[in-house]
């Protein structure tokens, strides 16, 4: 095998932690001796052992003098677990090949320096682009304190997410509905406006797939959410946060809190709605590193208009509605040359539908 093949294996292992390690990164490690893989591991879940330690413990023979390929710089500080560099040094690993540095303020090259001082040959940058892409959520969160935002919607070919009277169930295929639930399970929080709650009464859980339920964040500037809404149920499985403004009715706030619902009071923007920028900062302080914005059209449009979306997932169904509710409303763009630009990353089939995954901006 080529050296890059070992790092590709580390990346494959790391991806197994998707949706389980937040707010930590996904990391994979492979230990090689005499051109043979003798140990491998990955960070399985937040609070659990890191990839390097799992790889060492899973090794089928002594790792002394072996080469470790790891997708992200090993940690050198105490968190939920001891520093991984200590385990590397203690077990006499001979060489460490790192995909990319960890931008965490307590890291960012410090582990490389420690390993080199111990006489361990260390290099950085193998498949760096792929290693950075794997942890784009972690990289944004750790450098800005703000979660990575993905806007997702299902629409007809003519760009409608619902009929003129608001009916939207179901535009996409059953396969795409499972995909939507999978996306939820990969994110720390799923967000929707209260309008979506009033019209569709969704649960916003990941019940169609195996995986965790995200926290549910409802934008409700005037506190209109019904107390019997599905998003207020099953708090032990999927906690709900109602984001409202200082103008919200005090009795309504008290009623929600008596039900065990967390109510966040967020300052208003110019239109009197929840200030989305400040809300994202508040969510970041709660170690929510990724948010999936699901609707409705007003919420989707606000995130795009304010340039708060990092990624977009559009599920396009082979249907036409003609008149109906647009997926994206007015972005205040009057010049085609100033259109919000997307970089397509993946385009694929999902049942009857086509899915477009893109970066925004």
Coordinates of C-alpha atoms in Angstrom, one line a residue:
X1 CA 0.0 0.0 0.0
X2 CA 1.1 3.6 -0.6
X3 CA 1.4 6.0 2.3
X4 CA -1.7 7.9 1.2
X5 CA -3.7 4.7 1.3
X6 CA -3.1 4.4 5.0
X7 CA -4.4 8.0 5.5
X8 CA -7.4 7.2 3.3
X9 CA -8.1 4.4 5.6
X10 CA -7.8 6.7 8.6
X11 CA -10.3 9.0 7.0
X12 CA -12.8 6.1 6.3
X13 CA -12.5 5.2 10.0
X14 CA -13.0 8.8 11.1
X15 CA -16.3 9.1 9.2
X16 CA -17.8 6.4 11.4
X17 CA -18.0 9.0 14.1
X18 CA -20.3 11.2 12.1
X19 CA -23.0 12.6 14.3
X20 CA -21.5 11.1 17.4
X21 CA -18.4 13.1 18.4
X22 CA -19.6 16.7 18.5
X23 CA -18.4 19.2 19.6
X24 CA -15.2 17.2 19.1
X25 CA -13.8 16.4 15.6
X26 CA -14.0 13.1 13.8
X27 CA -10.6 11.4 13.8
X28 CA -9.2 8.1 12.5
X29 CA -5.8 6.5 13.2
X30 CA -3.9 3.6 11.5
X31 CA -0.7 2.1 12.8
X32 CA 1.6 0.5 10.3
X33 CA 4.7 -1.7 10.9
X34 CA 6.7 -3.5 8.2
X35 CA 4.1 -2.3 5.6
X36 CA 1.3 -4.0 7.5
X37 CA -1.6 -2.5 9.4
X38 CA -1.3 -3.7 12.9
X39 CA -3.8 -1.4 14.6
X40 CA -6.5 1.0 13.8
X41 CA -9.2 3.0 15.6
X42 CA -11.4 6.1 15.5
X43 CA -13.1 8.5 17.9
X44 CA -16.4 6.8 18.5
X45 CA -18.3 9.3 20.6
X46 CA -17.9 12.5 22.6
X47 CA -16.2 11.7 25.9
X48 CA -14.8 8.4 24.7
X49 CA -11.3 7.4 23.9
X50 CA -9.7 9.2 21.0
X51 CA -8.6 7.5 17.8
X52 CA -4.9 7.3 18.6
X53 CA -5.6 5.5 21.9
X54 CA -8.1 3.1 20.3
X55 CA -5.7 2.3 17.6
X56 CA -2.9 1.5 20.1
X57 CA -5.2 -0.6 22.3
X58 CA -6.5 -2.5 19.2
X59 CA -3.0 -3.3 17.9
X60 CA -2.4 -7.0 17.5
X61 CA 1.4 -6.6 18.3
X62 CA 3.8 -4.2 19.9
X63 CA 3.6 -0.8 18.3
X64 CA 7.1 0.2 19.2
X65 CA 8.8 1.8 16.2
X66 CA 5.7 1.7 14.1
X67 CA 4.2 4.6 12.0
X68 CA 0.9 6.1 13.0
X69 CA -1.2 7.8 10.3
X70 CA -3.8 10.1 12.0
X71 CA -6.2 12.4 10.2
X72 CA -6.0 15.3 12.7
X73 CA -3.2 16.5 15.0
X74 CA -3.2 14.4 18.3
X75 CA -4.4 16.4 21.3
X76 CA -1.9 17.6 23.8
X77 CA -4.2 18.9 26.5
X78 CA -6.5 17.4 29.1
X79 CA -10.2 17.3 28.2
X80 CA -12.6 14.4 28.7
X81 CA -9.6 12.2 28.2
X82 CA -5.8 12.5 28.8
X83 CA -3.6 13.9 26.0
X84 CA -3.1 11.6 23.0
X85 CA 0.5 12.6 22.5
X86 CA 1.3 11.1 25.9
X87 CA 0.0 7.7 24.7
X88 CA 2.0 8.0 21.4
X89 CA 5.2 8.8 23.4
X90 CA 4.6 6.1 26.1
X91 CA 4.1 3.4 23.5
X92 CA 7.2 4.3 21.5
X93 CA 5.6 5.1 18.2
X94 CA 8.5 5.8 15.8
X95 CA 6.8 8.1 13.3
X96 CA 3.6 10.1 13.2
X97 CA 2.0 11.3 9.9
X98 CA -0.7 13.9 10.4
X99 CA -3.3 14.9 7.9
X100 CA -3.9 18.4 9.2
X101 CA -3.3 20.6 12.3
X102 CA -6.0 21.1 14.8
X103 CA -7.0 24.8 14.9
X104 CA -8.0 24.6 18.6
X105 CA -6.3 27.5 20.5
X106 CA -4.5 24.9 22.8
X107 CA -3.3 22.9 19.8
X108 CA -2.4 24.3 16.3
X109 CA 1.0 22.7 16.1
X110 CA 1.9 22.3 19.7
X111 CA 1.6 18.5 19.5
X112 CA 3.9 18.4 16.5
X113 CA 6.5 20.3 18.5
X114 CA 6.1 18.0 21.5
X115 CA 6.5 14.9 19.4
X116 CA 9.6 16.3 17.6
X117 CA 11.2 17.2 20.9
X118 CA 10.8 13.6 21.9
X119 CA 12.7 12.5 18.8
X120 CA 9.6 11.2 17.0
X121 CA 9.6 11.9 13.3
X122 CA 6.5 13.9 12.5
X123 CA 5.1 15.3 9.3
X124 CA 1.9 17.3 8.5
X125 CA -0.2 17.7 5.4
X126 CA -0.9 14.3 3.9
X127 CA -4.3 14.5 2.1
X128 CA -4.8 17.8 4.0
X129 CA -7.7 19.0 1.9
X130 CA -9.6 15.9 2.5
X131 CA -8.8 15.9 6.2
X132 CA -9.9 19.5 6.5
X133 CA -13.1 18.9 4.6
X134 CA -14.0 16.0 6.9
X135 CA -14.1 18.3 9.9
X136 CA -15.5 21.5 8.3
X137 CA -18.1 21.6 11.1
X138 CA -15.4 21.4 13.9
X139 CA -13.1 23.8 12.1
X140 CA -15.7 26.6 11.7
X141 CA -17.0 26.1 15.3
X142 CA -13.6 26.1 17.0
X143 CA -12.4 29.1 15.1
X144 CA -15.5 31.3 15.2
X145 CA -17.6 29.9 18.1
X146 CA -20.6 29.8 15.7
X147 CA -22.1 26.6 14.4
X148 CA -21.9 25.5 10.7
X149 CA -25.3 26.1 9.1
X150 CA -26.9 23.9 6.5
X151 CA -30.1 25.0 4.8
X152 CA -32.2 22.1 3.5
X153 CA -35.5 22.1 1.6
X154 CA -37.5 19.8 -0.6
X155 CA -39.0 21.5 -3.6
X156 CA -40.8 20.7 -6.9
X157 CA -38.9 21.2 -10.2
X158 CA -40.5 24.7 -10.5
X159 CA -39.2 25.7 -7.0
X160 CA -42.2 25.3 -4.8
X161 CA -42.1 23.8 -1.3
X162 CA -45.9 23.9 -0.9
X163 CA -49.1 24.6 -2.7
X164 CA -50.6 28.1 -2.5
X165 CA -52.7 27.0 0.5
X166 CA -49.7 25.6 2.3
X167 CA -50.0 21.9 1.7
X168 CA -46.5 20.3 1.5
X169 CA -46.9 16.6 2.5
X170 CA -45.2 15.0 0.8
X171 CA -43.3 16.7 -2.0
X172 CA -40.2 14.4 -1.8
X173 CA -40.1 10.6 -2.0
X174 CA -39.9 8.3 1.0
X175 CA -36.2 7.7 0.2
X176 CA -35.6 11.5 0.4
X177 CA -37.6 11.7 3.6
X178 CA -35.2 9.2 5.2
X179 CA -32.3 11.2 3.8
X180 CA -33.7 14.3 5.6
X181 CA -33.8 12.3 8.9
X182 CA -30.3 11.2 8.3
X183 CA -29.2 14.8 7.9
X184 CA -30.9 15.6 11.2
X185 CA -29.0 12.9 13.0
X186 CA -25.7 14.3 11.7
X187 CA -26.4 17.8 13.1
X188 CA -26.5 19.0 16.7
X189 CA -29.7 21.0 16.1
X190 CA -32.5 21.3 13.6
X191 CA -34.2 24.7 13.3
X192 CA -37.5 25.8 11.9
X193 CA -39.8 28.8 12.1
X194 CA -43.0 28.7 14.1
X195 CA -44.9 29.0 10.8
X196 CA -43.8 25.5 9.9
X197 CA -44.9 24.3 13.3
X198 CA -48.4 25.8 12.9
X199 CA -48.9 24.5 9.3
X200 CA -47.2 21.1 9.4
X201 CA -46.9 20.3 13.1
X202 CA -43.6 18.3 12.6
X203 CA -41.7 16.3 15.2
X204 CA -38.3 17.3 13.8
X205 CA -36.7 14.0 15.0
X206 CA -34.6 11.4 13.3
X207 CA -37.1 8.6 13.8
X208 CA -36.8 7.1 10.3
X209 CA -33.1 6.3 10.7
X210 CA -30.8 4.9 13.3
X211 CA -29.0 7.8 15.0
X212 CA -29.4 10.5 17.6
X213 CA -32.1 13.1 17.7
X214 CA -30.9 16.7 17.3
X215 CA -32.0 19.5 19.6
X216 CA -35.0 21.3 18.2
X217 CA -34.8 25.1 17.9
X218 CA -38.0 26.9 17.0
X219 CA -37.9 30.6 15.9
X220 CA -41.0 32.2 17.5
X221 CA -40.7 35.9 17.9
X222 CA -44.3 36.4 19.1
X223 CA -44.6 33.1 21.0
X224 CA -47.3 31.5 18.9
X225 CA -46.3 27.9 19.3
X226 CA -49.3 25.8 20.6
X227 CA -48.6 24.0 23.8
X228 CA -49.8 20.7 22.2
X229 CA -47.3 21.0 19.3
X230 CA -45.4 17.8 18.5
X231 CA -42.1 19.6 18.9
X232 CA -42.9 20.2 22.6
X233 CA -43.3 16.4 23.2
X234 CA -40.7 13.8 23.9
X235 CA -38.3 16.2 25.6
X236 CA -36.3 13.3 27.1
X237 CA -35.5 12.1 23.5
X238 CA -35.2 15.5 21.7
X239 CA -35.0 18.7 23.8
X240 CA -36.6 21.8 22.4
X241 CA -35.5 25.4 22.6
X242 CA -37.9 28.2 21.8
X243 CA -36.1 31.2 20.6
X244 CA -38.2 34.4 21.1
X245 CA -37.7 38.1 21.8
X246 CA -38.1 40.4 24.8
X247 CA -41.6 41.3 23.6
X248 CA -42.9 37.8 24.1
X249 CA -45.8 37.3 26.5
X250 CA -44.5 36.6 30.0
X251 CA -47.4 34.2 30.7
X252 CA -46.6 32.2 27.6
X253 CA -42.9 32.0 28.5
X254 CA -43.8 30.8 32.0
X255 CA -46.2 28.2 30.6
X256 CA -43.5 26.7 28.3
X257 CA -41.0 26.7 31.1
X258 CA -43.4 24.9 33.4
X259 CA -43.5 22.2 30.7
X260 CA -39.8 21.8 30.9
X261 CA -39.2 23.7 27.6
X262 CA -36.2 26.0 27.4
X263 CA -37.1 29.5 26.3
X264 CA -34.2 31.7 25.0
X265 CA -34.8 35.4 25.0
X266 CA -32.9 36.8 22.1
X267 CA -32.7 40.5 21.1
X268 CA -34.7 41.6 18.0
X269 CA -33.4 42.4 14.6
X270 CA -34.6 45.5 12.6
X271 CA -37.8 43.7 11.7
X272 CA -38.7 42.7 15.3
X273 CA -37.8 39.1 14.7
X274 CA -35.2 37.0 16.6
X275 CA -31.8 38.2 15.7
X276 CA -30.3 35.2 13.9
X277 CA -26.7 36.2 14.2
X278 CA -27.0 36.5 18.0
X279 CA -29.0 33.3 18.2
X280 CA -26.2 31.4 16.4
X281 CA -23.6 32.8 18.8
X282 CA -25.8 31.8 21.8
X283 CA -26.1 28.3 20.4
X284 CA -22.4 28.1 19.9
X285 CA -21.8 28.9 23.5
X286 CA -23.9 25.8 24.3
X287 CA -21.5 23.6 22.2
X288 CA -24.0 23.3 19.4
X289 CA -21.5 23.1 16.5
X290 CA -23.9 22.4 13.6
X291 CA -27.4 23.5 12.7
X292 CA -29.8 22.2 10.0
X293 CA -32.3 24.8 8.9
X294 CA -35.4 23.1 7.6
X295 CA -37.9 25.9 7.1
X296 CA -40.2 27.4 6.2
X297 CA -39.5 29.7 3.3
X298 CA -39.2 32.8 5.5
X299 CA -36.6 31.2 7.7
X300 CA -34.7 29.8 4.8
X301 CA -34.7 33.1 3.0
X302 CA -33.5 35.0 6.1
X303 CA -30.5 32.7 6.5
X304 CA -29.6 33.1 2.8
X305 CA -30.2 36.9 2.7
X306 CA -28.0 37.4 5.8
X307 CA -25.2 35.2 4.4
X308 CA -25.5 32.9 7.5
X309 CA -25.7 29.6 5.5
X310 CA -22.6 27.6 4.8
X311 CA -24.1 24.7 3.0
X312 CA -27.3 24.0 1.1
X313 CA -29.1 20.7 0.4
X314 CA -31.9 21.0 -2.1
X315 CA -34.1 17.9 -2.8
X316 CA -35.8 18.4 -6.2
X317 CA -38.9 16.3 -6.9
X318 CA -40.1 15.5 -10.4
X319 CA -43.3 17.5 -9.9
X320 CA -44.8 20.8 -10.9
X321 CA -47.1 22.9 -8.9
X322 CA -47.3 26.1 -10.7
X323 CA -48.6 28.7 -8.3
X324 CA -47.3 27.9 -4.7
X325 CA -44.9 28.9 -2.0
X326 CA -41.4 29.5 -3.2
X327 CA -38.5 27.7 -1.5
X328 CA -36.5 30.9 -1.4
X329 CA -38.1 34.3 -1.3
X330 CA -36.8 37.8 -1.8
X331 CA -33.0 38.1 -1.3
X332 CA -33.0 41.8 -2.3
X333 CA -31.0 41.1 -5.4
X334 CA -31.6 43.3 -8.4
X335 CA -28.5 42.5 -10.4
X336 CA -28.0 39.0 -11.8
X337 CA -24.2 39.5 -11.4
X338 CA -24.7 39.8 -7.7
X339 CA -26.7 36.6 -7.3
X340 CA -25.8 34.4 -4.4
X341 CA -23.4 31.9 -5.8
X342 CA -23.3 28.2 -5.0
X343 CA -20.5 25.6 -5.5
X344 CA -22.0 22.3 -6.3
X345 CA -20.3 19.5 -4.4
X346 CA -22.6 16.5 -5.1
X347 CA -25.6 15.9 -7.3
X348 CA -27.2 12.5 -7.0
X349 CA -30.5 10.5 -7.2
X350 CA -32.6 9.8 -4.1
X351 CA -35.5 7.6 -5.0
X352 CA -37.4 9.6 -7.6
X353 CA -35.7 12.9 -6.7
X354 CA -32.5 14.7 -7.4
X355 CA -30.4 16.0 -4.5
X356 CA -28.0 18.9 -4.9
X357 CA -25.5 19.5 -2.1
X358 CA -23.6 22.8 -2.4
X359 CA -21.5 25.3 -0.6
X360 CA -22.9 28.8 -0.3
X361 CA -20.8 31.7 -1.4

